[in-house]
Tab-separated table of C-alpha atoms and ligand atoms in Angstrom:
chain	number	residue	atom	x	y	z
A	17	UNK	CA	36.593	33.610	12.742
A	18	UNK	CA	34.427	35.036	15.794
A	19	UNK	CA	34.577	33.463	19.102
A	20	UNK	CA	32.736	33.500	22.263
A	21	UNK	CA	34.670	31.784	25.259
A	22	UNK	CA	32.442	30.302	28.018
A	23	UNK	CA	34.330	31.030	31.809
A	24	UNK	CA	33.337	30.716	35.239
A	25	UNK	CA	33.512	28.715	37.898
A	26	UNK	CA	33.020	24.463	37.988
A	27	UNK	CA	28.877	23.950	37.803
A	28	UNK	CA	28.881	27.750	36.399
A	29	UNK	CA	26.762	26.544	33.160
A	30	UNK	CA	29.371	26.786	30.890
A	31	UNK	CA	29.093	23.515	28.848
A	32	UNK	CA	24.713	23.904	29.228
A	33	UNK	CA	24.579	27.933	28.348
A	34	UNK	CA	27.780	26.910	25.700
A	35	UNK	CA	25.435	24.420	23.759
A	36	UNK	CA	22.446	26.353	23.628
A	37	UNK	CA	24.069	29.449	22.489
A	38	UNK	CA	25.928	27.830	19.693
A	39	UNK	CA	22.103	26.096	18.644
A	40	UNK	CA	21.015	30.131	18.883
A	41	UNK	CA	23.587	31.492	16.845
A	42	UNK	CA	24.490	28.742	14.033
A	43	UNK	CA	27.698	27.900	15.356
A	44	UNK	CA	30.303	25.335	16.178
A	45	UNK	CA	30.396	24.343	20.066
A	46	UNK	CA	33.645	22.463	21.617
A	47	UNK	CA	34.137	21.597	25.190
A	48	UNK	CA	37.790	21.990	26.207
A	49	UNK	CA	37.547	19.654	28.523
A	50	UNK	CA	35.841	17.117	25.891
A	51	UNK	CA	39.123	18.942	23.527
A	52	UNK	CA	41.764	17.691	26.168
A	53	UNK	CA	39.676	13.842	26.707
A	54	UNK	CA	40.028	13.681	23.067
A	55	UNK	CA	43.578	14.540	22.563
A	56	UNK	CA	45.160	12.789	25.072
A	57	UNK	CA	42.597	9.652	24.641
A	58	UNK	CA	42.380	9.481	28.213
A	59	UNK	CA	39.198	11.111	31.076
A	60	UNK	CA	40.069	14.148	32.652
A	61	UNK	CA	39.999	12.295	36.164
A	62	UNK	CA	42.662	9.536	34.838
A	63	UNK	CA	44.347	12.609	33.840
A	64	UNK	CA	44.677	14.270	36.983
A	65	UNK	CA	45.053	10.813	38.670
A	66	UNK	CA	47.803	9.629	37.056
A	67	UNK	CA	50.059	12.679	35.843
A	68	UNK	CA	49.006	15.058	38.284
A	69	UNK	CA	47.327	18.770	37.725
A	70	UNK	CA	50.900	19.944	36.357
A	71	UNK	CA	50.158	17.618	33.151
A	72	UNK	CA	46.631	18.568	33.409
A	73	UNK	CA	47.531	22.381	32.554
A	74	UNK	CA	49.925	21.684	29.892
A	75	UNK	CA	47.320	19.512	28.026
A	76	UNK	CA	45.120	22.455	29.091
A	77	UNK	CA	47.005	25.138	27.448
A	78	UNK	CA	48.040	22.920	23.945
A	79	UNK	CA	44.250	22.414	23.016
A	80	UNK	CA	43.580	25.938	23.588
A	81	UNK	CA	46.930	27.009	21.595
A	82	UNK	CA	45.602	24.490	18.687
A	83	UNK	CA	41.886	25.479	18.884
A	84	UNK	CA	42.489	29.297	18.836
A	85	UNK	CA	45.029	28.274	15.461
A	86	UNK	CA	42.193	26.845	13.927
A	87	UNK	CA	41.888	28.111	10.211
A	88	UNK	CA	38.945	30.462	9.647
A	89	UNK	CA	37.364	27.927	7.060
A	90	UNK	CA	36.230	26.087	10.351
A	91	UNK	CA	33.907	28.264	11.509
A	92	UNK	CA	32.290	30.089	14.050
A	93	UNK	CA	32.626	28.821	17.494
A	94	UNK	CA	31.387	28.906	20.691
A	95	UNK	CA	34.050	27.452	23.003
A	96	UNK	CA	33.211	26.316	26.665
A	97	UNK	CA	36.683	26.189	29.017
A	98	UNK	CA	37.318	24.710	32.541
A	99	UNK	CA	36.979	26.021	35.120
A	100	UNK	CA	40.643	26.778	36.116
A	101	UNK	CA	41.655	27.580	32.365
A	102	UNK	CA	41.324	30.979	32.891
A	103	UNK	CA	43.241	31.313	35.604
A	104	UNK	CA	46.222	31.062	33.907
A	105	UNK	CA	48.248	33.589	32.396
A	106	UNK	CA	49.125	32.183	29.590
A	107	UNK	CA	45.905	31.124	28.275
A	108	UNK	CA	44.057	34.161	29.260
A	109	UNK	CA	47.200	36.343	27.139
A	110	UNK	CA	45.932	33.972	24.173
A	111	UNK	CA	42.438	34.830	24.670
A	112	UNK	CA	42.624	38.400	24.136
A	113	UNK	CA	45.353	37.986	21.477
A	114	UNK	CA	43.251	36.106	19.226
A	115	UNK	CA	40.473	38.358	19.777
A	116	UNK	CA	37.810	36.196	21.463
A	117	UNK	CA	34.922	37.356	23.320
A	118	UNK	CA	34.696	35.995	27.370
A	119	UNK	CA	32.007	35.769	29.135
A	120	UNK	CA	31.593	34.637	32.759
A	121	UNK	CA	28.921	33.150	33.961
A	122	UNK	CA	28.653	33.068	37.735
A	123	UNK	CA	26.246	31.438	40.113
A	124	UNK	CA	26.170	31.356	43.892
A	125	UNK	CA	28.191	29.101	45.657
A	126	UNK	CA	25.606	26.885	47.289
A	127	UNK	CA	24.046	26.655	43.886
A	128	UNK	CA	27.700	25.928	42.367
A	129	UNK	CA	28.222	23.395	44.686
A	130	UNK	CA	25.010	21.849	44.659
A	131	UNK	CA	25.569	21.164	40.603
A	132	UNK	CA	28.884	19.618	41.415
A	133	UNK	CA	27.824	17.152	43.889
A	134	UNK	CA	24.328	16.254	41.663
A	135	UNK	CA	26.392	16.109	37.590
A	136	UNK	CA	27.749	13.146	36.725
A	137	UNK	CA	30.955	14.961	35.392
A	138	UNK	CA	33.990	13.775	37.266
A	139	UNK	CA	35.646	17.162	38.937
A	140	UNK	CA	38.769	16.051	40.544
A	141	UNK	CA	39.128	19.684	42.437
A	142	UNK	CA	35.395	19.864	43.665
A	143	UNK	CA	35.628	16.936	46.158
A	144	UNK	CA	36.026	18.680	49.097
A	145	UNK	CA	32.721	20.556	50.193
A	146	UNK	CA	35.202	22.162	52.759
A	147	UNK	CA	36.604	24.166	49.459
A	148	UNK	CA	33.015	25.982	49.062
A	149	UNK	CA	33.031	26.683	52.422
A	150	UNK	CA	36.101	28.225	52.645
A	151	UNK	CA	34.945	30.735	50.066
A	152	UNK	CA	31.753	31.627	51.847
A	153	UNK	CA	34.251	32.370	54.607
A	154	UNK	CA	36.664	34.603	51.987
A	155	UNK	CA	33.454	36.244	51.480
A	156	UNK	CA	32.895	37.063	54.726
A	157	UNK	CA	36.387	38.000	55.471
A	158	UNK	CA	36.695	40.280	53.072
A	159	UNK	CA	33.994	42.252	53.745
A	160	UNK	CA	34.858	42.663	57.537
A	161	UNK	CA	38.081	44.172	55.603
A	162	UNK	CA	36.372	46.696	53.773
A	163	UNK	CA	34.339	47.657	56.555
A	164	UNK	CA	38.174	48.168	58.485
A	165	UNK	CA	39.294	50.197	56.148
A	166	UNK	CA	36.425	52.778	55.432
A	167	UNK	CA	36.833	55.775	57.537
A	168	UNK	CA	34.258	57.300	59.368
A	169	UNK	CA	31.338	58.818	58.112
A	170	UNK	CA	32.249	56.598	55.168
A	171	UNK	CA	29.784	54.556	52.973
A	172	UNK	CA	29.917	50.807	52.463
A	173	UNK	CA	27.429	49.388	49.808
A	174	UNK	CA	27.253	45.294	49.501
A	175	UNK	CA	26.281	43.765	46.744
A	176	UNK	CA	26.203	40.003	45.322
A	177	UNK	CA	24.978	38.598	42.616
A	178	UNK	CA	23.205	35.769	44.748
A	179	UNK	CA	19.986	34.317	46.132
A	180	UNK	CA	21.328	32.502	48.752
A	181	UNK	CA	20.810	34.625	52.034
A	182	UNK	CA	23.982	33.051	53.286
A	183	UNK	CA	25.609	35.476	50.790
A	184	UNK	CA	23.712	38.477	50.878
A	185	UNK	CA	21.218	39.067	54.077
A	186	UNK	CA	23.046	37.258	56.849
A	187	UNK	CA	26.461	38.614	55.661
A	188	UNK	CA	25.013	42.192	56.225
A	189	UNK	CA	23.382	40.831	59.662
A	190	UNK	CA	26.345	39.383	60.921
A	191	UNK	CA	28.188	42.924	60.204
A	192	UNK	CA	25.851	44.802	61.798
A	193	UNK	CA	25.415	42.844	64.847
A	194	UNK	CA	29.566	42.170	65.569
A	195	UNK	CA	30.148	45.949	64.706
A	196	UNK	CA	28.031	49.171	65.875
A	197	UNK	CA	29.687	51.560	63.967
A	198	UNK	CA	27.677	50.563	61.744
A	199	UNK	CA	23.826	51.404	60.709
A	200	UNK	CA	21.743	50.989	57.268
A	201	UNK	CA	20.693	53.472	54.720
A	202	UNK	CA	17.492	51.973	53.592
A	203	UNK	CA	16.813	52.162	49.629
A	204	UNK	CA	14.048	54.077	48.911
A	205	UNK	CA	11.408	52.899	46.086
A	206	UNK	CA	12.352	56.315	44.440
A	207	UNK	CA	16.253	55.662	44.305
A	208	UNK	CA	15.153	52.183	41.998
A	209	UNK	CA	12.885	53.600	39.636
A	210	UNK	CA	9.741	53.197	42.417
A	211	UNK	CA	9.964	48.893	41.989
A	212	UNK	CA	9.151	49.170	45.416
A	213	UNK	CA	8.288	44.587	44.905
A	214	UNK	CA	12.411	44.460	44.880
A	215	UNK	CA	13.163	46.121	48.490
A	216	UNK	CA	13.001	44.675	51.497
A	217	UNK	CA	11.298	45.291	54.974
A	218	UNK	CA	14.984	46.527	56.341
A	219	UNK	CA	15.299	48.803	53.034
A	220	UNK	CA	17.972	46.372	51.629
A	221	UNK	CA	17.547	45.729	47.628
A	222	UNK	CA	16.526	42.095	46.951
A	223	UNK	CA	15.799	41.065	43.132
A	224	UNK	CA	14.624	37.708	42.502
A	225	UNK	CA	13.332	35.794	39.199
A	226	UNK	CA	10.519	36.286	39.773
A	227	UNK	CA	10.387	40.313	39.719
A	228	UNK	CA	10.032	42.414	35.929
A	229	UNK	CA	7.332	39.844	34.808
A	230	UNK	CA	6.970	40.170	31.027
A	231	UNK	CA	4.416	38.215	28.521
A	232	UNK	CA	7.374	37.093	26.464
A	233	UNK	CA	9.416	34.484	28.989
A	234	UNK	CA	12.927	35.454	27.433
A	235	UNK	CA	12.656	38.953	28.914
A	236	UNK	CA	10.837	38.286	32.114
A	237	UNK	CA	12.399	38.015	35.574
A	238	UNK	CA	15.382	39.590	37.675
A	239	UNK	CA	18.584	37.945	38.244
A	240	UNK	CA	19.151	37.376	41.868
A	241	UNK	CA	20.852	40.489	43.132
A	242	UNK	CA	21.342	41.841	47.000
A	243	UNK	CA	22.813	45.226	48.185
A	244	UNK	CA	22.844	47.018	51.141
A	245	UNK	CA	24.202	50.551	52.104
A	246	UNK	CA	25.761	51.164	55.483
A	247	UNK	CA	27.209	53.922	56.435
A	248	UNK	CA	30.244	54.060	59.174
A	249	UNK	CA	29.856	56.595	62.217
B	323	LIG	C1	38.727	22.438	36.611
B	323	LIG	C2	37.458	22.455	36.115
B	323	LIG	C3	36.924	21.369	35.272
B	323	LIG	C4	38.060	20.627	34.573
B	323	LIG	C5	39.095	20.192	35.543
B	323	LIG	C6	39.704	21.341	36.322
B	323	LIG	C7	39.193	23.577	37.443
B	323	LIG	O1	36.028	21.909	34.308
B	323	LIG	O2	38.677	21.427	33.596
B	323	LIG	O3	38.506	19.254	36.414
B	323	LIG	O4	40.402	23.744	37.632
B	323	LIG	O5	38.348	24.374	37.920
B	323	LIG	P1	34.532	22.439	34.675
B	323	LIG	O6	34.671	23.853	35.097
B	323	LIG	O7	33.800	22.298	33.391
B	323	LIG	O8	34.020	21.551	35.750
């Protein structure tokens, strides 16, 4: 039986791209989530309320187990998991055992964050907008990390899969301004096969949807990517 397992982070798509692959491709789609709801006859935020995230995992892990023992005669299947599935060992050791294909679909925070607060889904660990927050400021503290620990005449190159300047532009601003050691290495046209439409004024490379137009819609348009090169004195 072939499988392709939906990850990524809460508001990542996985349950929207998971459905509309599985339309594309002929095959089964389950929700784990929906899986667990189903199982234990009970919403995932009465399950969290009242037996805690401890029971939540457990229940998490069994439906996987019982999915991924499914007998071939069910069919091909596109399987969408939680967000925090993944993160554990166990289920992620079952994954590759059984010979599934991941696939992580990302987003930017803002945009993650923005999904969670506008769905109707219940997400009992996406309450806090504090929690997105905080990993803007991971982000930020781990590049002032990197940049510690290059040595000098060393190059740093940023890059985030991200439109949100938050996460790309004014992390490389803030750098540059709290730290002089450091100065840019503009991109030149030439270095990105001469799309001169996806660099910036300061030389940084900024891709956007809109970039790579094509007259069929499925191939048109850029993913939102930022990178900058900076070089240490
Ligand atoms: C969780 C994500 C949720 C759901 C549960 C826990 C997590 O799924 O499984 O609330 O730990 O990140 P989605 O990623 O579909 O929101």
């Amino acid at each position: 039986m072939r499988r392709v397992v939906l990850i990524g982070f809460m508001g990542a798509g996985k349950t929207t791209v998971g459905l509309a692959l599985a339309k594309l491709l002929g095959w089964r789609f389950r929700d784990l989530d929906g899986v667990i709801e189903e199982r234990e006859n009970l919403s995932i935020g009465r399950i969290f309320a009242e037996r805690g995230e401890a029971a939540f995992r457990q229940a998490e892990t069994a439906a996987l187990r019982d999915l991924l023992q499914e007998r071939p005669a069910a069919g091909d299947l596109v399987l969408a998991l939680g967000g925090g599935a993944f993160v554990q060992e166990e289920n992620r050791l079952m994954l590759e055992e059984a010979g599934a294909i991941t696939v992580l679909l990302e987003a930017p925070l803002e945009e993650l964050q923005r999904r969670c607060r506008d769905e109707q889904k219940v997400r009992p660990l996406a309450g806090q907008e504090s929690d997105f927050a905080a990993l803007t400021t991971l982000q930020k503290r781990l590049l002032q990390k990197a940049a510690s620990l290059l040595k000098p005449g060393g190059m740093l190159v940023y890059c985030t899969c991200s439109l949100e300047p938050e996460e790309g532009e004014a992390q490389i601003a803030a750098l540059l301004a709290a730290d002089s050691a450091f100065r840019r290495i503009p991109i030149a046209p030439g270095e990105v096969a001469g799309l001169s439409e996806i660099v910036n004024a300061e030389g940084d490379l900024r891709t956007q949807p809109c970039h790579l137009p094509h007259s069929d819609a499925r191939l048109a348009g850029l993913d939102g990517f930022y990178a900058a090169r900076l070089v240490k004195a």
